């Protein structure tokens, strides 16, 4: 493949806050397609709207993709020969294309003040600045040469608007939606540049950069579909038809109930994150939940997101990133929105916890252990993980399910005590201690054989003994196989816990 044909895709977020999980899905599809085509995956920061700029948002984006394991080939941090990759650092480049459009009379200068525009909106229902209204406005098309000279003399603030000719069918070729034909009369003469900050707007900067960065495919959310005809129009005005990227507009991520776009409020309402990482708003200090902090494994998040709007053509849902890269295709991206199913996200995470080595899980559990002042060795923690991971959906669950391996119970679940600790229990447990003391081979299997033999030969009730035994070890009626617990905590600790149970349960 020569360089000219190389696929180049970009993820182009505006750093206006934490990155929504829908944006992560967009980036992921860009990544899958780029890797499949042996192309480049580029990060471009669209920060020309200084009013909406939020401190820390760009760093957040980079950190999120590092965590997810989706590295950019080019970008502000990765570098690359088409940089700079922040639009705020490309300011000077845009002016050239504004002038090009003005010279070609494909754009014009408008002097209307905010008040004048407001008044017009009041006067005309559904007012739109376009071919049908522009001559009623104050711009370089409607004003006389003298009037314009006077405005230039006064240094009057202005904007540059793109001049969209009416009644032309504009075709957007979309890899997911096919041909989308829009009549130009419904488009308005969008502002492409403002003199007040000397900055281009999204529409101009976006297509100029796609052109200069040799972008071949624009893969983005459906919410940008309405901008596409204008972008196609602008490509034509700039004489760039031949290098116009192909479009693919991805379906929306919908609320779990399916009515409308998934929002942060849905996450708050239903208790799940809609952002990859936790985010603290720099002004309000409000905290938004993140998948990372909520105990998700990045691979599970990637797998889950890949299937929200695309299907691999088979029923197997668990896929490695290489399989996804292999199978990705726009043909199997859906046109309609994908319902966000949080239970499914949990299911994926549960599956991935099972595939992850105990060693890797231990690394993620360690901060939680430290928070709980547990100093157990890695080896010990890994053994605990092996025993409890099949009950865990999240890293935090490894602690919830296995905490008693690290610290003896200090209290006993009341309901379980009532049900499982009878008058004669202390006496049986005292005998059990003697049996345990006598066991030399403390493997799970051997303990089980010996204890069960003792129960049978003394005609004791198996369930009764075992349930009380568990209560003494765990403090509740949960946990893995009893003899796996005792084998791991060891003989000494087992006996101490049994003794403590006899001494404390029902003794208040
Ligand atoms: N800056 C836009 C955004 O925030 C980019 C849209 C596009 O990909 O063209 O999503």
Short mmCIF file of C-alpha atoms and ligand atoms in Angstrom, two decimals:
data_model
loop_
_atom_site.label_atom_id
_atom_site.label_comp_id
_atom_site.label_asym_id
_atom_site.label_seq_id
_atom_site.Cartn_x
_atom_site.Cartn_y
_atom_site.Cartn_z
CA UNK A 1 0.00 0.00 0.00
CA UNK A 2 1.56 3.32 -0.91
CA UNK A 3 1.32 6.32 1.31
CA UNK A 4 -1.35 7.98 -0.77
CA UNK A 5 -3.72 5.10 -0.14
CA UNK A 6 -3.03 4.80 3.52
CA UNK A 7 -6.13 4.93 5.65
CA UNK A 8 -5.98 7.80 8.12
CA UNK A 9 -8.76 8.33 10.62
CA UNK A 10 -9.06 10.79 13.42
CA UNK A 11 -10.87 11.09 16.70
CA UNK A 12 -11.59 14.78 17.12
CA UNK A 13 -13.03 15.57 20.55
CA UNK A 14 -13.60 19.04 21.91
CA UNK A 15 -12.12 19.28 25.41
CA UNK A 16 -15.30 20.52 27.05
CA UNK A 17 -15.46 18.05 29.95
CA UNK A 18 -15.07 14.33 30.57
CA UNK A 19 -15.35 12.14 27.51
CA UNK A 20 -18.76 10.49 27.22
CA UNK A 21 -18.73 6.72 26.73
CA UNK A 22 -20.38 7.28 23.32
CA UNK A 23 -17.26 9.23 22.32
CA UNK A 24 -15.13 6.32 23.47
CA UNK A 25 -17.19 4.01 21.24
CA UNK A 26 -16.63 6.40 18.29
CA UNK A 27 -12.89 6.38 18.92
CA UNK A 28 -12.89 2.59 19.24
CA UNK A 29 -14.53 2.11 15.82
CA UNK A 30 -11.96 4.50 14.34
CA UNK A 31 -9.24 2.44 15.98
CA UNK A 32 -10.60 -0.92 14.79
CA UNK A 33 -10.95 0.31 11.23
CA UNK A 34 -7.50 1.95 11.19
CA UNK A 35 -5.77 -1.16 12.51
CA UNK A 36 -7.63 -3.43 10.11
CA UNK A 37 -6.54 -1.27 7.18
CA UNK A 38 -3.01 -0.89 8.51
CA UNK A 39 -3.71 2.80 8.70
CA UNK A 40 -3.23 5.54 11.25
CA UNK A 41 -5.38 6.43 14.25
CA UNK A 42 -5.04 10.12 15.05
CA UNK A 43 -6.08 12.29 17.97
CA UNK A 44 -6.97 15.87 17.13
CA UNK A 45 -8.07 18.24 19.84
CA UNK A 46 -10.77 20.62 18.58
CA UNK A 47 -10.34 23.47 21.01
CA UNK A 48 -11.22 26.54 18.94
CA UNK A 49 -14.21 27.39 21.10
CA UNK A 50 -12.36 28.98 23.98
CA UNK A 51 -15.61 29.66 25.89
CA UNK A 52 -16.25 25.94 26.21
CA UNK A 53 -12.70 24.95 27.06
CA UNK A 54 -12.42 22.99 30.32
CA UNK A 55 -9.20 22.61 32.25
CA UNK A 56 -7.95 19.04 32.40
CA UNK A 57 -10.29 17.67 29.73
CA UNK A 58 -7.54 17.01 27.20
CA UNK A 59 -5.38 15.20 29.76
CA UNK A 60 -8.43 13.19 30.71
CA UNK A 61 -8.89 12.07 27.10
CA UNK A 62 -5.29 10.92 26.76
CA UNK A 63 -5.41 9.13 30.09
CA UNK A 64 -8.65 7.38 29.18
CA UNK A 65 -7.20 5.93 25.98
CA UNK A 66 -4.02 4.88 27.76
CA UNK A 67 -6.13 3.02 30.25
CA UNK A 68 -8.26 1.43 27.54
CA UNK A 69 -5.17 0.32 25.65
CA UNK A 70 -6.08 2.15 22.43
CA UNK A 71 -2.95 4.15 21.62
CA UNK A 72 -2.96 6.95 19.05
CA UNK A 73 -0.44 6.82 16.22
CA UNK A 74 -0.41 10.61 15.97
CA UNK A 75 -1.64 13.30 18.32
CA UNK A 76 -0.55 16.02 20.76
CA UNK A 77 1.43 13.51 22.81
CA UNK A 78 2.25 10.90 20.17
CA UNK A 79 3.47 13.59 17.74
CA UNK A 80 3.49 13.10 13.97
CA UNK A 81 4.29 15.00 10.84
CA UNK A 82 0.86 16.53 10.34
CA UNK A 83 0.86 18.44 13.62
CA UNK A 84 0.28 20.46 15.60
CA UNK A 85 -2.68 18.32 16.65
CA UNK A 86 -4.39 20.96 18.75
CA UNK A 87 -6.49 23.37 16.73
CA UNK A 88 -5.62 26.23 19.04
CA UNK A 89 -2.03 25.81 17.83
CA UNK A 90 -3.05 25.85 14.17
CA UNK A 91 -4.81 29.25 14.20
CA UNK A 92 -2.69 30.80 11.49
CA UNK A 93 -3.39 28.05 8.99
CA UNK A 94 -7.13 28.63 8.93
CA UNK A 95 -7.00 32.27 7.88
CA UNK A 96 -5.56 31.20 4.52
CA UNK A 97 -8.63 29.11 3.73
CA UNK A 98 -11.02 31.79 4.92
CA UNK A 99 -9.38 34.12 2.42
CA UNK A 100 -9.51 31.48 -0.26
CA UNK A 101 -13.26 31.12 0.22
CA UNK A 102 -13.75 34.91 0.31
CA UNK A 103 -11.74 35.36 -2.88
CA UNK A 104 -13.75 32.66 -4.61
CA UNK A 105 -16.94 34.45 -3.45
CA UNK A 106 -17.92 31.25 -1.72
CA UNK A 107 -18.00 33.14 1.57
CA UNK A 108 -18.79 36.68 2.65
CA UNK A 109 -18.33 39.03 5.57
CA UNK A 110 -21.29 39.79 7.82
CA UNK A 111 -21.59 42.68 10.27
CA UNK A 112 -24.93 41.94 11.91
CA UNK A 113 -24.82 42.49 15.64
CA UNK A 114 -26.31 40.03 18.11
CA UNK A 115 -29.23 42.46 18.66
CA UNK A 116 -29.91 42.72 14.95
CA UNK A 117 -29.94 38.97 14.61
CA UNK A 118 -32.29 38.66 17.57
CA UNK A 119 -34.64 41.23 16.11
CA UNK A 120 -34.70 39.32 12.84
CA UNK A 121 -35.49 36.10 14.64
CA UNK A 122 -38.45 37.80 16.28
CA UNK A 123 -39.62 39.25 13.00
CA UNK A 124 -39.38 36.08 10.91
CA UNK A 125 -40.58 32.71 12.17
CA UNK A 126 -37.83 30.07 12.00
CA UNK A 127 -35.44 32.65 10.67
CA UNK A 128 -32.43 31.21 8.89
CA UNK A 129 -29.47 33.18 7.53
CA UNK A 130 -29.43 31.88 3.95
CA UNK A 131 -30.00 32.71 0.28
CA UNK A 132 -33.59 33.78 0.99
CA UNK A 133 -32.69 36.24 3.77
CA UNK A 134 -29.06 37.26 3.38
CA UNK A 135 -29.85 40.33 1.25
CA UNK A 136 -31.95 41.71 4.13
CA UNK A 137 -28.96 41.50 6.43
CA UNK A 138 -25.83 43.61 6.84
CA UNK A 139 -23.09 41.89 4.92
CA UNK A 140 -20.63 42.34 2.11
CA UNK A 141 -23.24 41.16 -0.38
CA UNK A 142 -25.98 43.56 0.67
CA UNK A 143 -24.05 46.69 1.70
CA UNK A 144 -22.59 49.27 -0.64
CA UNK A 145 -18.87 49.61 -1.16
CA UNK A 146 -18.86 52.85 0.85
CA UNK A 147 -20.68 51.30 3.78
CA UNK A 148 -18.22 48.48 3.85
CA UNK A 149 -15.24 50.78 3.67
CA UNK A 150 -16.62 52.70 6.60
CA UNK A 151 -17.05 49.52 8.65
CA UNK A 152 -13.51 48.42 7.85
CA UNK A 153 -12.26 51.90 8.78
CA UNK A 154 -14.06 51.62 12.16
CA UNK A 155 -12.62 48.16 12.74
CA UNK A 156 -16.18 46.87 13.22
CA UNK A 157 -16.38 43.29 14.44
CA UNK A 158 -17.48 40.81 11.80
CA UNK A 159 -17.91 37.18 11.03
CA UNK A 160 -17.30 35.28 7.81
CA UNK A 161 -20.18 33.17 6.58
CA UNK A 162 -20.13 30.40 4.03
CA UNK A 163 -22.40 31.18 1.07
CA UNK A 164 -24.60 28.18 0.37
CA UNK A 165 -26.35 28.31 -3.02
CA UNK A 166 -30.01 27.30 -2.81
CA UNK A 167 -31.76 24.36 -4.39
CA UNK A 168 -28.86 22.07 -5.06
CA UNK A 169 -28.96 18.41 -4.12
CA UNK A 170 -25.95 17.60 -1.99
CA UNK A 171 -25.02 13.94 -1.69
CA UNK A 172 -23.31 12.59 1.38
CA UNK A 173 -21.97 9.10 0.78
CA UNK A 174 -22.13 7.38 4.09
CA UNK A 175 -20.59 3.95 4.60
CA UNK A 176 -23.33 3.02 7.05
CA UNK A 177 -26.33 4.91 5.72
CA UNK A 178 -25.65 4.84 2.01
CA UNK A 179 -26.42 7.94 -0.06
CA UNK A 180 -27.96 10.72 1.98
CA UNK A 181 -29.26 13.49 -0.28
CA UNK A 182 -30.00 16.88 1.22
CA UNK A 183 -31.29 19.93 -0.59
CA UNK A 184 -29.01 22.88 0.04
CA UNK A 185 -31.98 25.18 0.70
CA UNK A 186 -32.36 23.72 4.17
CA UNK A 187 -28.79 24.67 5.08
CA UNK A 188 -27.88 28.04 6.52
CA UNK A 189 -24.88 30.25 5.83
CA UNK A 190 -22.89 29.05 8.82
CA UNK A 191 -20.34 31.27 10.47
CA UNK A 192 -16.88 29.93 9.66
CA UNK A 193 -14.69 32.62 11.22
CA UNK A 194 -15.04 35.30 13.90
CA UNK A 195 -13.01 38.50 13.97
CA UNK A 196 -13.54 38.86 17.72
CA UNK A 197 -11.15 36.02 18.56
CA UNK A 198 -9.62 35.57 15.12
CA UNK A 199 -10.66 31.95 15.27
CA UNK A 200 -12.41 29.64 12.84
CA UNK A 201 -15.52 27.83 13.97
CA UNK A 202 -15.83 24.07 14.18
CA UNK A 203 -17.05 23.72 10.58
CA UNK A 204 -14.06 25.35 8.97
CA UNK A 205 -11.34 24.07 11.28
CA UNK A 206 -12.76 20.55 11.08
CA UNK A 207 -12.66 20.23 7.31
CA UNK A 208 -9.43 22.16 6.82
CA UNK A 209 -7.71 19.85 9.26
CA UNK A 210 -9.25 16.74 7.76
CA UNK A 211 -7.83 17.91 4.46
CA UNK A 212 -4.40 18.93 5.72
CA UNK A 213 -4.05 15.82 7.86
CA UNK A 214 -4.96 13.65 4.85
CA UNK A 215 -7.90 12.08 6.62
CA UNK A 216 -9.48 9.37 4.47
CA UNK A 217 -12.46 8.42 6.61
CA UNK A 218 -14.54 10.51 8.98
CA UNK A 219 -16.10 8.10 11.45
CA UNK A 220 -18.16 9.96 14.03
CA UNK A 221 -21.44 10.05 15.93
CA UNK A 222 -24.78 10.42 14.23
CA UNK A 223 -25.22 13.84 15.82
CA UNK A 224 -22.76 15.17 13.23
CA UNK A 225 -24.72 13.89 10.24
CA UNK A 226 -26.57 17.23 9.84
CA UNK A 227 -23.19 18.98 9.42
CA UNK A 228 -22.04 16.62 6.68
CA UNK A 229 -23.85 18.24 3.71
CA UNK A 230 -22.35 21.60 4.64
CA UNK A 231 -18.93 19.99 4.87
CA UNK A 232 -19.39 18.40 1.45
CA UNK A 233 -20.40 21.81 0.13
CA UNK A 234 -17.32 23.44 1.63
CA UNK A 235 -15.05 20.75 0.20
CA UNK A 236 -16.45 21.62 -3.22
CA UNK A 237 -15.96 25.35 -2.68
CA UNK A 238 -12.33 24.72 -1.76
CA UNK A 239 -11.78 22.48 -4.77
CA UNK A 240 -11.04 19.47 -2.60
CA UNK A 241 -13.63 17.02 -3.95
CA UNK A 242 -10.97 14.55 -4.96
CA UNK A 243 -9.61 14.18 -1.47
CA UNK A 244 -12.91 14.37 0.35
CA UNK A 245 -12.97 11.74 3.12
CA UNK A 246 -15.60 9.05 3.21
CA UNK A 247 -18.15 9.42 5.95
CA UNK A 248 -19.52 6.92 8.44
CA UNK A 249 -22.04 8.21 10.98
CA UNK A 250 -22.44 5.84 13.90
CA UNK A 251 -25.76 5.18 15.61
CA UNK A 252 -26.53 6.90 18.90
CA UNK A 253 -26.11 5.22 22.24
CA UNK A 254 -29.59 5.21 23.74
CA UNK A 255 -30.91 5.19 27.30
CA UNK A 256 -31.43 1.69 28.72
CA UNK A 257 -35.17 2.17 28.12
CA UNK A 258 -34.41 3.08 24.52
CA UNK A 259 -36.04 6.51 24.42
CA UNK A 260 -33.45 9.14 23.68
CA UNK A 261 -29.75 9.63 23.99
CA UNK A 262 -27.82 8.14 26.91
CA UNK A 263 -26.86 10.95 29.26
CA UNK A 264 -24.94 11.46 32.47
CA UNK A 265 -28.30 11.82 34.19
CA UNK A 266 -29.23 8.24 33.20
CA UNK A 267 -26.03 7.06 34.81
CA UNK A 268 -26.77 9.02 38.00
CA UNK A 269 -30.37 7.80 38.04
CA UNK A 270 -29.52 4.12 37.50
CA UNK A 271 -26.16 4.07 39.25
CA UNK A 272 -23.69 3.33 36.49
CA UNK A 273 -20.87 5.33 34.93
CA UNK A 274 -21.15 6.97 31.52
CA UNK A 275 -17.51 8.08 31.51
CA UNK A 276 -14.38 5.94 31.19
CA UNK A 277 -12.61 7.54 34.16
CA UNK A 278 -13.85 9.36 37.21
CA UNK A 279 -14.04 13.10 36.67
CA UNK A 280 -14.23 15.98 39.09
CA UNK A 281 -15.71 19.08 37.56
CA UNK A 282 -13.14 21.84 38.08
CA UNK A 283 -15.74 24.47 39.00
CA UNK A 284 -18.67 22.69 40.64
CA UNK A 285 -16.41 19.95 42.10
CA UNK A 286 -19.16 17.51 41.22
CA UNK A 287 -17.83 13.97 40.76
CA UNK A 288 -18.88 11.75 37.88
CA UNK A 289 -18.36 7.99 38.12
CA UNK A 290 -15.84 6.27 35.88
CA UNK A 291 -15.56 2.70 34.63
CA UNK A 292 -11.97 2.48 35.82
CA UNK A 293 -12.74 3.53 39.39
CA UNK A 294 -15.85 1.36 39.45
CA UNK A 295 -13.74 -1.77 39.03
CA UNK A 296 -14.03 -2.44 35.32
CA UNK A 297 -11.27 -4.05 33.32
CA UNK A 298 -10.39 -1.99 30.26
CA UNK A 299 -10.64 -4.99 27.93
CA UNK A 300 -14.17 -5.68 29.14
CA UNK A 301 -15.18 -2.07 28.48
CA UNK A 302 -13.70 -2.22 24.98
CA UNK A 303 -15.45 -5.50 24.18
CA UNK A 304 -18.77 -4.26 25.55
CA UNK A 305 -18.59 -0.98 23.61
CA UNK A 306 -17.58 -2.67 20.37
CA UNK A 307 -20.90 -4.48 20.33
CA UNK A 308 -23.01 -1.37 20.93
CA UNK A 309 -23.83 -0.61 17.30
CA UNK A 310 -21.84 -3.30 15.50
CA UNK A 311 -22.11 -7.07 15.36
CA UNK A 312 -19.37 -9.45 14.28
CA UNK A 313 -21.73 -11.67 12.30
CA UNK A 314 -21.65 -14.50 14.80
CA UNK A 315 -23.01 -15.16 18.28
CA UNK A 316 -19.75 -15.22 20.16
CA UNK A 317 -19.71 -12.02 22.19
CA UNK A 318 -16.36 -12.36 23.89
CA UNK A 319 -13.66 -11.28 21.47
CA UNK A 320 -10.06 -10.23 21.65
CA UNK A 321 -9.17 -6.87 20.18
CA UNK A 322 -7.44 -8.68 17.29
CA UNK A 323 -10.61 -10.55 16.49
CA UNK A 324 -12.57 -7.31 16.52
CA UNK A 325 -9.99 -5.67 14.24
CA UNK A 326 -10.27 -8.61 11.89
CA UNK A 327 -14.04 -8.67 11.72
CA UNK A 328 -14.93 -4.99 11.89
CA UNK A 329 -16.98 -3.73 8.98
CA UNK A 330 -19.32 -0.82 8.33
CA UNK A 331 -21.80 -3.24 6.73
CA UNK A 332 -22.52 -4.67 10.13
CA UNK A 333 -22.85 -1.33 11.91
CA UNK A 334 -26.48 -0.64 12.62
CA UNK A 335 -28.29 2.46 11.45
CA UNK A 336 -30.57 2.63 14.45
CA UNK A 337 -29.53 3.54 17.97
CA UNK A 338 -28.04 0.99 20.33
CA UNK A 339 -29.66 0.61 23.74
CA UNK A 340 -27.21 0.83 26.60
CA UNK A 341 -27.56 -2.34 28.66
CA UNK A 342 -25.75 -1.95 31.95
CA UNK A 343 -26.39 -5.53 33.08
CA UNK A 344 -24.56 -6.61 29.97
CA UNK A 345 -21.59 -4.41 30.89
CA UNK A 346 -21.42 -6.20 34.24
CA UNK A 347 -21.67 -9.58 32.53
CA UNK A 348 -18.73 -8.71 30.30
CA UNK A 349 -16.69 -7.60 33.27
CA UNK A 350 -17.48 -10.82 35.11
CA UNK A 351 -16.30 -12.82 32.10
CA UNK A 352 -13.10 -10.82 31.79
CA UNK A 353 -12.33 -11.24 35.48
CA UNK A 354 -12.43 -15.01 34.88
CA UNK A 355 -9.96 -14.71 31.97
CA UNK A 356 -7.58 -12.43 33.81
CA UNK A 357 -4.67 -14.09 35.59
CA UNK A 358 -4.71 -14.07 39.38
CA UNK A 359 -1.44 -12.20 39.24
CA UNK A 360 -2.93 -9.33 37.24
CA UNK A 361 -6.04 -9.24 39.38
CA UNK A 362 -3.85 -9.09 42.47
CA UNK A 363 -2.24 -5.91 41.17
CA UNK A 364 -5.64 -4.31 40.86
CA UNK A 365 -6.84 -5.58 44.20
CA UNK A 366 -3.71 -4.37 46.03
CA UNK A 367 -4.84 -0.73 46.47
CA UNK A 368 -8.06 -1.97 48.05
CA UNK A 369 -6.09 -4.27 50.35
CA UNK A 370 -3.87 -1.37 51.34
CA UNK A 371 -6.87 0.82 52.02
CA UNK A 372 -8.00 -1.90 54.44
CA UNK A 373 -4.57 -2.15 56.05
CA UNK A 374 -4.01 -5.67 54.77
CA UNK A 375 -0.35 -6.58 54.35
CA UNK A 376 -0.75 -10.14 53.03
CA UNK A 377 1.82 -11.40 50.52
CA UNK A 378 1.10 -11.35 46.81
CA UNK A 379 1.17 -15.12 46.75
CA UNK A 380 -1.47 -15.36 49.46
CA UNK A 381 -3.70 -12.73 47.83
CA UNK A 382 -3.47 -14.56 44.51
CA UNK A 383 -4.66 -17.76 46.15
CA UNK A 384 -7.61 -15.91 47.66
CA UNK A 385 -8.44 -14.44 44.26
CA UNK A 386 -8.38 -17.88 42.65
CA UNK A 387 -10.99 -19.04 45.16
CA UNK A 388 -13.41 -16.11 44.92
CA UNK A 389 -13.12 -14.71 41.42
CA UNK A 390 -16.00 -16.74 40.06
CA UNK A 391 -18.28 -14.71 42.33
CA UNK A 392 -16.87 -11.33 41.29
CA UNK A 393 -18.25 -8.89 38.74
CA UNK A 394 -15.83 -6.16 39.81
CA UNK A 395 -12.41 -5.88 41.39
CA UNK A 396 -14.09 -4.54 44.53
CA UNK A 397 -16.09 -7.78 44.73
CA UNK A 398 -12.85 -9.71 45.19
CA UNK A 399 -12.51 -7.88 48.47
CA UNK A 400 -16.18 -8.22 49.40
CA UNK A 401 -16.08 -11.94 48.68
CA UNK A 402 -12.69 -12.63 50.16
CA UNK A 403 -12.06 -10.17 52.99
CA UNK A 404 -12.36 -12.88 55.67
CA UNK A 405 -9.25 -14.55 54.25
CA UNK A 406 -7.28 -11.53 55.35
CA UNK A 407 -8.94 -10.65 58.62
CA UNK A 408 -10.83 -12.85 61.06
CA UNK A 409 -14.48 -11.90 61.55
CA UNK A 410 -15.01 -9.47 64.40
CA UNK A 411 -18.73 -9.80 64.29
CA UNK A 412 -21.13 -12.48 63.14
CA UNK A 413 -24.13 -11.97 60.94
CA UNK A 414 -27.14 -11.89 63.24
CA UNK A 415 -29.58 -13.79 61.07
CA UNK A 416 -27.06 -16.53 60.42
CA UNK A 417 -26.30 -16.81 64.12
CA UNK A 418 -29.98 -17.24 64.88
CA UNK A 419 -30.37 -19.90 62.26
CA UNK A 420 -27.07 -21.75 62.56
CA UNK A 421 -25.73 -21.42 66.12
CA UNK A 422 -27.80 -23.63 68.40
CA UNK A 423 -27.43 -24.44 72.06
CA UNK A 424 -25.33 -27.55 71.42
CA UNK A 425 -23.20 -25.92 68.72
CA UNK A 426 -20.34 -24.73 71.02
CA UNK A 427 -19.92 -28.25 72.26
CA UNK A 428 -19.71 -29.66 68.73
CA UNK A 429 -17.32 -26.97 67.64
CA UNK A 430 -15.11 -27.73 70.63
CA UNK A 431 -14.93 -31.32 69.45
CA UNK A 432 -14.29 -30.14 65.90
CA UNK A 433 -11.29 -28.19 67.19
CA UNK A 434 -9.83 -31.39 68.55
CA UNK A 435 -10.38 -33.15 65.23
CA UNK A 436 -8.74 -30.29 63.34
CA UNK A 437 -5.81 -30.27 65.74
CA UNK A 438 -5.19 -33.92 64.97
CA UNK A 439 -4.96 -33.45 61.20
CA UNK A 440 -1.37 -33.52 59.95
CA UNK A 441 -1.97 -33.31 56.23
CA UNK A 442 -3.89 -30.04 56.08
CA UNK A 443 -4.82 -30.20 52.40
CA UNK A 444 -8.42 -29.40 51.57
CA UNK A 445 -9.14 -32.99 50.47
CA UNK A 446 -7.66 -34.65 53.50
CA UNK A 447 -9.40 -32.31 55.95
CA UNK A 448 -12.68 -33.01 54.25
CA UNK A 449 -12.21 -36.77 54.52
CA UNK A 450 -11.26 -36.62 58.19
CA UNK A 451 -13.97 -34.18 59.28
CA UNK A 452 -16.70 -35.98 57.38
CA UNK A 453 -15.64 -39.28 58.88
CA UNK A 454 -15.82 -37.76 62.34
CA UNK A 455 -19.30 -36.36 61.64
CA UNK A 456 -20.53 -39.72 60.35
CA UNK A 457 -19.06 -41.85 63.09
CA UNK A 458 -20.54 -39.62 65.78
CA UNK A 459 -23.89 -39.44 64.01
CA UNK A 460 -23.81 -35.68 63.95
CA UNK A 461 -25.79 -33.60 61.51
CA UNK A 462 -23.60 -32.67 58.58
CA UNK A 463 -25.43 -29.45 57.62
CA UNK A 464 -25.58 -28.24 61.18
CA UNK A 465 -21.86 -28.68 61.79
CA UNK A 466 -20.74 -27.30 58.46
CA UNK A 467 -22.94 -24.20 58.67
CA UNK A 468 -21.70 -23.36 62.14
CA UNK A 469 -18.14 -24.03 61.00
CA UNK A 470 -18.59 -21.56 58.12
CA UNK A 471 -20.11 -18.95 60.42
CA UNK A 472 -17.09 -19.21 62.72
CA UNK A 473 -14.64 -18.88 59.83
CA UNK A 474 -16.35 -16.21 57.77
CA UNK A 475 -18.75 -14.41 60.08
CA UNK A 476 -21.59 -15.01 57.64
CA UNK A 477 -22.99 -17.70 55.39
CA UNK A 478 -20.93 -16.92 52.33
CA UNK A 479 -17.64 -17.93 50.75
CA UNK A 480 -16.12 -20.83 48.83
CA UNK A 481 -15.78 -24.47 49.85
CA UNK A 482 -15.06 -24.63 53.60
CA UNK A 483 -11.95 -26.79 53.39
CA UNK A 484 -10.49 -24.54 50.70
CA UNK A 485 -10.85 -21.71 53.21
CA UNK A 486 -9.24 -23.59 56.08
CA UNK A 487 -6.45 -24.98 53.89
CA UNK A 488 -5.53 -21.45 52.90
CA UNK A 489 -5.81 -19.68 56.25
CA UNK A 490 -4.03 -22.63 57.92
CA UNK A 491 -4.56 -24.82 60.92
CA UNK A 492 -3.61 -22.31 63.59
CA UNK A 493 -5.90 -19.58 62.27
CA UNK A 494 -8.76 -22.08 61.77
CA UNK A 495 -8.54 -23.17 65.38
CA UNK A 496 -8.34 -19.60 66.65
CA UNK A 497 -11.44 -18.62 64.71
CA UNK A 498 -13.37 -21.61 66.02
CA UNK A 499 -12.35 -20.80 69.55
CA UNK A 500 -13.23 -17.14 69.19
CA UNK A 501 -16.67 -18.13 67.89
CA UNK A 502 -17.30 -20.32 70.93
CA UNK A 503 -16.17 -17.50 73.21
CA UNK A 504 -18.11 -14.65 71.60
CA UNK A 505 -21.24 -15.86 69.81
CA UNK A 506 -24.34 -15.42 71.94
CA UNK A 507 -22.21 -14.30 74.88
CA UNK A 508 -23.44 -10.76 75.27
N1 LIG B 1 -15.20 18.31 17.65
C1 LIG B 1 -16.29 17.47 17.25
C2 LIG B 1 -16.70 16.68 18.49
O1 LIG B 1 -16.56 17.19 19.54
C3 LIG B 1 -15.85 16.59 16.12
C4 LIG B 1 -16.90 16.00 15.27
C5 LIG B 1 -16.26 15.25 14.13
O2 LIG B 1 -15.72 14.18 14.38
O3 LIG B 1 -16.25 15.79 13.02
O4 LIG B 1 -17.16 15.56 18.45
#
